[in-house]
Short mmCIF file of C-alpha atoms and ligand atoms in Angstrom, two decimals:
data_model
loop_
_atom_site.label_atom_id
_atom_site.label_comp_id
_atom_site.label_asym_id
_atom_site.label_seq_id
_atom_site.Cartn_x
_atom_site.Cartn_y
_atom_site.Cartn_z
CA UNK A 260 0.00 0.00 0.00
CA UNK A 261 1.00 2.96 -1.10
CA UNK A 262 -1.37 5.50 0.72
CA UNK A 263 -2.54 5.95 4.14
CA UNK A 264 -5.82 6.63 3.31
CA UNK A 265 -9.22 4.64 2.62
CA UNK A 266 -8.71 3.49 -0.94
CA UNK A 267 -9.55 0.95 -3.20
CA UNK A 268 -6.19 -0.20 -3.61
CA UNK A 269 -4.87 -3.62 -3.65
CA UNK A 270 -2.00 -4.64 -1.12
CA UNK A 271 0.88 -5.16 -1.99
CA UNK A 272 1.33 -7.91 0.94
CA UNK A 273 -1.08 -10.28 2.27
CA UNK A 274 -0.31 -13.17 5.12
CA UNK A 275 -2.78 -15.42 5.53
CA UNK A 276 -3.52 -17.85 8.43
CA UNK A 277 -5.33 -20.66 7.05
CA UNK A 278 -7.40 -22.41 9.81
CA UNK A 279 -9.98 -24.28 10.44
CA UNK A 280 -9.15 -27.43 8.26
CA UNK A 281 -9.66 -29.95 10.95
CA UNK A 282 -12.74 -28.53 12.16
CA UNK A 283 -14.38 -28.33 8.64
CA UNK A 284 -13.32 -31.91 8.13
CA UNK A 285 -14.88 -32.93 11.24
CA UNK A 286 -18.35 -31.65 10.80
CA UNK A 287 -18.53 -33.92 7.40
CA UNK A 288 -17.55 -36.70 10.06
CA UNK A 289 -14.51 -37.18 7.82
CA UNK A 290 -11.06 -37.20 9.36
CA UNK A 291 -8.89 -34.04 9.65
CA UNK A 292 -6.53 -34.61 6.46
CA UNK A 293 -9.95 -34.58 4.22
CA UNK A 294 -9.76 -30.53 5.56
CA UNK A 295 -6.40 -30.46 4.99
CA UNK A 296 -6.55 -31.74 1.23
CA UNK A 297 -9.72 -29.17 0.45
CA UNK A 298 -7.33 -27.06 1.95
CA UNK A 299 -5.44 -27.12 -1.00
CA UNK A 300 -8.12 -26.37 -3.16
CA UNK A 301 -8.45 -22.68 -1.20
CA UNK A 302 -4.75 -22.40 -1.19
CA UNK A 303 -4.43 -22.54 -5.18
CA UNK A 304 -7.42 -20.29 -5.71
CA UNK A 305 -6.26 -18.03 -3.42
CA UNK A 306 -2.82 -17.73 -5.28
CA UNK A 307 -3.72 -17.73 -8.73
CA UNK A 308 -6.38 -14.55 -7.43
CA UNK A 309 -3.69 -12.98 -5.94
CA UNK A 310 -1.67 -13.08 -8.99
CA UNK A 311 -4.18 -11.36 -11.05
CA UNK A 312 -5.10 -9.32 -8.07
CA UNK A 313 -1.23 -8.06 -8.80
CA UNK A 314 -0.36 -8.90 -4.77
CA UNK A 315 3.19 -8.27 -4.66
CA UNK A 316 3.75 -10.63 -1.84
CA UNK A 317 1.51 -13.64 -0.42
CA UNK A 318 2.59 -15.03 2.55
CA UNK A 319 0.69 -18.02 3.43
CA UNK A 320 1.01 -19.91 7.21
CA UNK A 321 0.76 -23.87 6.39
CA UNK A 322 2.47 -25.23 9.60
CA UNK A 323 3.53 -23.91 12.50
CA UNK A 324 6.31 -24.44 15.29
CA UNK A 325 3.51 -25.86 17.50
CA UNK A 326 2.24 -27.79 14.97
CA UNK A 327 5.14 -30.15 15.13
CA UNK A 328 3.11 -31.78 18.43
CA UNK A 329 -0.03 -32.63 16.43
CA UNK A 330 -0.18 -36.62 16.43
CA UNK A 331 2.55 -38.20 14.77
CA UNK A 332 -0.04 -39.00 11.62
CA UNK A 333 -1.12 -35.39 11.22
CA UNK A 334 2.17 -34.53 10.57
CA UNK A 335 3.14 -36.65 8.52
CA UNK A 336 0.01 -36.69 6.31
CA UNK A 337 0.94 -32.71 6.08
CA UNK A 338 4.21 -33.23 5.08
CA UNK A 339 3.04 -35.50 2.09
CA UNK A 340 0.51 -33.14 1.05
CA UNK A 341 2.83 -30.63 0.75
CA UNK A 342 5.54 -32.69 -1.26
CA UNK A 343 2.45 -33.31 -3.74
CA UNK A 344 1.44 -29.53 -3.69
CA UNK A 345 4.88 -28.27 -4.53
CA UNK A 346 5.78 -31.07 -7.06
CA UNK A 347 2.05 -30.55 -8.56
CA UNK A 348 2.54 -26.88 -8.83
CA UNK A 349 6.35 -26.34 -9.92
CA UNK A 350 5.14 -25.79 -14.11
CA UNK A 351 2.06 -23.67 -12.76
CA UNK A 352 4.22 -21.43 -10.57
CA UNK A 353 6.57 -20.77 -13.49
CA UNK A 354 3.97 -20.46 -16.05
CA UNK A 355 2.82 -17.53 -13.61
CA UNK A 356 6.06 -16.07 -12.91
CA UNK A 357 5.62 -17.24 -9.16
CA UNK A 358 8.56 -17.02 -6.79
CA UNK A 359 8.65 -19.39 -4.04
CA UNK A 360 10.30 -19.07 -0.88
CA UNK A 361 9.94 -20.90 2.46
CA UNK A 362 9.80 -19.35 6.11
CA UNK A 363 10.64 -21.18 8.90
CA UNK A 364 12.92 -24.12 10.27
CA UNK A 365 13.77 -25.68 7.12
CA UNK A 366 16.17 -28.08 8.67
CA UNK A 367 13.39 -29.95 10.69
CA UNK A 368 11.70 -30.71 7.81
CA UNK A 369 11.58 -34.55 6.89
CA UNK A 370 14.55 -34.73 3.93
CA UNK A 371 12.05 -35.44 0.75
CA UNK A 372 9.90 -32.22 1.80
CA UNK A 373 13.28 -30.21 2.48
CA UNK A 374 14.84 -31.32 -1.07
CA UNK A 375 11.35 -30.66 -3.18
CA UNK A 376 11.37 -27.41 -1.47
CA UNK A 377 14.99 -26.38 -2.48
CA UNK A 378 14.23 -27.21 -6.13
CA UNK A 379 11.26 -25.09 -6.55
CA UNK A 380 12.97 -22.57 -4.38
CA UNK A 381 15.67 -22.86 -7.02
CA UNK A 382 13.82 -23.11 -10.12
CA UNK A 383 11.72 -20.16 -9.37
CA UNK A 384 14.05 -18.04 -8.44
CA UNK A 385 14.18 -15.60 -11.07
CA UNK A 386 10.31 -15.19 -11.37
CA UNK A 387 9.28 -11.65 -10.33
CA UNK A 388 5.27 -11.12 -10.81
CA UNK A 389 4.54 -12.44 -7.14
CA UNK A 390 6.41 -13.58 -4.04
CA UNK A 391 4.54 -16.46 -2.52
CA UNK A 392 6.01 -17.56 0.85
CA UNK A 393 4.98 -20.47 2.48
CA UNK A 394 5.66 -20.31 6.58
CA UNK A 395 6.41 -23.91 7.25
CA UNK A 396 7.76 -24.76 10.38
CA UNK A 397 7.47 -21.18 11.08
CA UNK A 398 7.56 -18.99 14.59
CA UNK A 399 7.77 -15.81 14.88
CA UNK A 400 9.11 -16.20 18.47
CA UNK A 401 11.81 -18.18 16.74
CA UNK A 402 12.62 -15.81 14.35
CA UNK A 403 13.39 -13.38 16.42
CA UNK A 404 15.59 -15.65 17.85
CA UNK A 405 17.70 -16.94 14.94
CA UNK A 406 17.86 -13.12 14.00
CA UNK A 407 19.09 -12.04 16.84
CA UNK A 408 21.51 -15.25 17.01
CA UNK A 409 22.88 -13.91 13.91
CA UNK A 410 23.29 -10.50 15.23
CA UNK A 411 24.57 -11.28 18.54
CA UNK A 412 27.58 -13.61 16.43
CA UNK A 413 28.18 -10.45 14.47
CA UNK A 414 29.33 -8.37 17.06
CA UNK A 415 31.33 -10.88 19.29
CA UNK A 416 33.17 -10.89 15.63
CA UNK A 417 33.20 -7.49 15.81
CA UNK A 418 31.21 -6.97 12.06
CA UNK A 419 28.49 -4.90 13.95
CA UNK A 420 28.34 -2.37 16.93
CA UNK A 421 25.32 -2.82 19.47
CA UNK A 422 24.42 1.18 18.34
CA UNK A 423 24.04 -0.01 14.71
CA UNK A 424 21.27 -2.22 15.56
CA UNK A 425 18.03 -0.45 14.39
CA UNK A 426 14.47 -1.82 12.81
CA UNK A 427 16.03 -1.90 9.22
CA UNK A 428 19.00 -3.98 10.38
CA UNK A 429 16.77 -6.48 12.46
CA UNK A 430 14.59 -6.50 9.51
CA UNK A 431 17.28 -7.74 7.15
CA UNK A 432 18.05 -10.93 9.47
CA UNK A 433 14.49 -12.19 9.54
CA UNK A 434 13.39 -14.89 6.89
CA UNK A 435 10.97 -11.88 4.99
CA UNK A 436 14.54 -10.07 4.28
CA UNK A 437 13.87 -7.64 1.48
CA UNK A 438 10.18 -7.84 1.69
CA UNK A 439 7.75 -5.01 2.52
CA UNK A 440 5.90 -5.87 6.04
CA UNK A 441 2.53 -6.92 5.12
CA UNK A 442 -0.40 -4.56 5.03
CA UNK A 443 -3.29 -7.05 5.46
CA UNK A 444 -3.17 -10.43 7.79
CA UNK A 445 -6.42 -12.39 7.30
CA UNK A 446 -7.18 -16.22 9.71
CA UNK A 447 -9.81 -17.76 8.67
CA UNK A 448 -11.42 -20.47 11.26
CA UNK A 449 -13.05 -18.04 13.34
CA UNK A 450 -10.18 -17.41 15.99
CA UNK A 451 -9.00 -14.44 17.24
CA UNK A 452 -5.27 -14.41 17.83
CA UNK A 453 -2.13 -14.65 15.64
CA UNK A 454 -0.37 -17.55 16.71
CA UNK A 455 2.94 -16.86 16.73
CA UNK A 456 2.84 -15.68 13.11
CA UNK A 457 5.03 -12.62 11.55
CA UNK A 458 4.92 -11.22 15.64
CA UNK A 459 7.50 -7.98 14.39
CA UNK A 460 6.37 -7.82 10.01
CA UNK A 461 2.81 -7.66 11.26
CA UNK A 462 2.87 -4.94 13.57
CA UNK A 463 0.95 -2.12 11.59
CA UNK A 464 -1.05 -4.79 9.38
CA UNK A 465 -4.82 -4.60 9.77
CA UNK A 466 -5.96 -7.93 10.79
CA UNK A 467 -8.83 -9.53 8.87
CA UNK A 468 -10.70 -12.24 10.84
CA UNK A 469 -13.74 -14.78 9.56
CA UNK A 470 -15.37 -17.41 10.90
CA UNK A 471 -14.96 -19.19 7.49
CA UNK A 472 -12.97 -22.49 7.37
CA UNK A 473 -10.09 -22.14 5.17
CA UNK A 474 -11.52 -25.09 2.67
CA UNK A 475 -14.92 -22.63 2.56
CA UNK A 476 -12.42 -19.18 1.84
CA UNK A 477 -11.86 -18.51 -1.95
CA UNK A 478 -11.67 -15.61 -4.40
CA UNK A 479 -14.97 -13.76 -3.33
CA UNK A 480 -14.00 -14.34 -0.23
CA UNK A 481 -10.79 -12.93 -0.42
CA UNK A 482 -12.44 -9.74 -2.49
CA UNK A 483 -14.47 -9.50 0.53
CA UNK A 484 -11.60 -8.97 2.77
CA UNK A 485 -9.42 -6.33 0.41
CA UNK A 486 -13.04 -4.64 0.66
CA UNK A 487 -13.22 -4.26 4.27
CA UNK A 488 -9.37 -3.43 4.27
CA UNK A 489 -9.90 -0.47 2.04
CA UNK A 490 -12.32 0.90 4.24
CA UNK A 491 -9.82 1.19 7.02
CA UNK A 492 -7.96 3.97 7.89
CA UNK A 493 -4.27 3.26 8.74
CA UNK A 494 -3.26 6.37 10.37
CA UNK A 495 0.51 4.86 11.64
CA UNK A 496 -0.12 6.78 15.01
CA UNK A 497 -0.83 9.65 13.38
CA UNK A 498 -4.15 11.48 13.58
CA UNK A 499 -7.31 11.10 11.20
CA UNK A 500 -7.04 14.99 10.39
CA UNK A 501 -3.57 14.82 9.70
CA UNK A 502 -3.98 12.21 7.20
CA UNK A 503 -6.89 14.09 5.88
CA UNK A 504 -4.89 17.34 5.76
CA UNK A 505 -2.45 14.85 3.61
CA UNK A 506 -4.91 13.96 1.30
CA UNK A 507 -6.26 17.93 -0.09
CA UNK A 508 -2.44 18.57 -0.79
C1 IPE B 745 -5.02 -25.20 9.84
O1 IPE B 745 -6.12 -25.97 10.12
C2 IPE B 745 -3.92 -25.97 9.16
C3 IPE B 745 -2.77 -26.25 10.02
C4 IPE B 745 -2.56 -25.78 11.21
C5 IPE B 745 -1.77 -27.15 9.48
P1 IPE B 745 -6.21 -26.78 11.48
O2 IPE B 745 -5.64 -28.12 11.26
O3 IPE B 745 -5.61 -26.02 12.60
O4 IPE B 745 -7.78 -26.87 11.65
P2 IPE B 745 -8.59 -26.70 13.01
O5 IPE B 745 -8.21 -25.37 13.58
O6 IPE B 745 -8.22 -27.83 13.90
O7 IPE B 745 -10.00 -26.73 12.57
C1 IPE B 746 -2.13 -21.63 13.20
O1 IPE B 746 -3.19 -22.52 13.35
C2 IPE B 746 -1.07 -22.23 12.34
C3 IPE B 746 -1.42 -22.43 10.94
C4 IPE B 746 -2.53 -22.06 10.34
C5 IPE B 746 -0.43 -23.08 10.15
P1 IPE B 746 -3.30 -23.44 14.66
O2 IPE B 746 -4.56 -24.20 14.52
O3 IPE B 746 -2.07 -24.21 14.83
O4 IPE B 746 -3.41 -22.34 15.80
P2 IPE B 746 -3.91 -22.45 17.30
O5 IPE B 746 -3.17 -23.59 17.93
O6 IPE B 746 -5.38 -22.70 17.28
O7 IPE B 746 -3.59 -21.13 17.91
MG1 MG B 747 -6.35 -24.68 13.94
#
């Protein structure tokens, strides 16, 4: 986003918390990974509207930090699903111009996940229409962390002074390096928090929540929530007159 006022812009960054698979599965009285599969029916609708939406950056939360202690079959039904997503969408993502890149842990992924990862990683690397992350095995909590690991190691080496820490540097160690900070976060699944997702990107995004499943979330719905973000006013601390002020000039 370019402007600070109500608009009918699109944004340039959107992060997306995709919940309520399970729970959608479970009122069909079929088991979670059904949700979880229809799942990735939202996910590729979502991405090929965001495309032609002309979303700079999608950032989309598929497994979490926590989500390692689901049952032992979750996880690894998860982890298959999304070796078949990537190596089902590699020709579609290049056809598109789509850039992947992963957020998170990407050591603690199971080897065959890891190395289909790297190669689409690789292989899109020079496409430039949109920047679709996928936070798997992400925290934000342990983000911070490695980041600050990183920083900490540069000035016992004596590369960087404590002083020349600032929000730009920090910025540059986290996994969104380079990226803007996103200007919308939506969860679907009807819950109210952010669980531990892009804690220091998403600090002025406007959050977006629906009681939708994430299977039952698709383009309109999506439309829906760039609607209701236009008709917020991100003011960045600063007054509503200001901004209007801003706006005659
Ligand atoms: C979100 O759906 C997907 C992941 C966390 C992997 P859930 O699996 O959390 O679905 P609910 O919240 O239990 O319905
Ligand atoms: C958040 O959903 C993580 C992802 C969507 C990948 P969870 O279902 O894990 O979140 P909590 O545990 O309800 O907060
Ligand atoms: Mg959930």
């Amino acid at each position: 986003m370019t402007t600070s006022s109500k608009s009918n812009l699109v944004p340039r960054h959107i992060a997306i918390i995709m919940d309520g698979n399970g729970r959608w599965a479970e009122q069909r009285n079929r088991p979670r990974l059904f949700g979880h599969k229809a799942g990735v029916d939202s996910v590729r609708e979502i991405v090929e509207a965001c495309r032609e939406l002309g979303v700079e950056y999608l950032t989309l939360y598929a497994f979490s930090t926590e989500n390692w202690n689901r049952p032992q079959s979750e996880v690894s039904g998860l982890m298959l699903l999304l070796k078949t997503y990537l190596i089902g969408e590699l020709k579609n993502m290049l056809s598109n111009d789509i850039r992947l890149r992963c957020l998170g842990q990407q050591e603690r992924l199971p080897r065959e996940v890891r190395e289909v990862l790297q190669q689409t990683v690789e292989s899109t690397a020079s496409c430039q229409t949109m920047n679709l992350n996928l936070a798997l095995s992400y925290g934000g909590r342990m983000e911070l962390i490695h980041a600050i690991r990183q920083l900490a190691g540069k000035c016992v080496d004596g590369d960087l002074l404590p002083e020349e820490i600032n929000e730009q540097v920090l910025s540059d160690h986290l996994y969104t390096a380079g990226q803007v900070d996103p200007d919308l976060v939506i969860r679907t699944g009807g819950e109210c928090r952010l669980s531990n997702f892009l804690l220091w990107q998403a600090s002025y995004a406007e959050l977006y929540f629906t009681d939708l499943k994430w299977p039952e979330f698709k383009k309109e719905q999506l439309l829906e929530a760039i609607d209701v973000f236009n008709q917020r006013q991100r003011r960045f601390g600063k007054t509503g007159a200001q901004l209007d002020l801003g706006n005659q000039k």
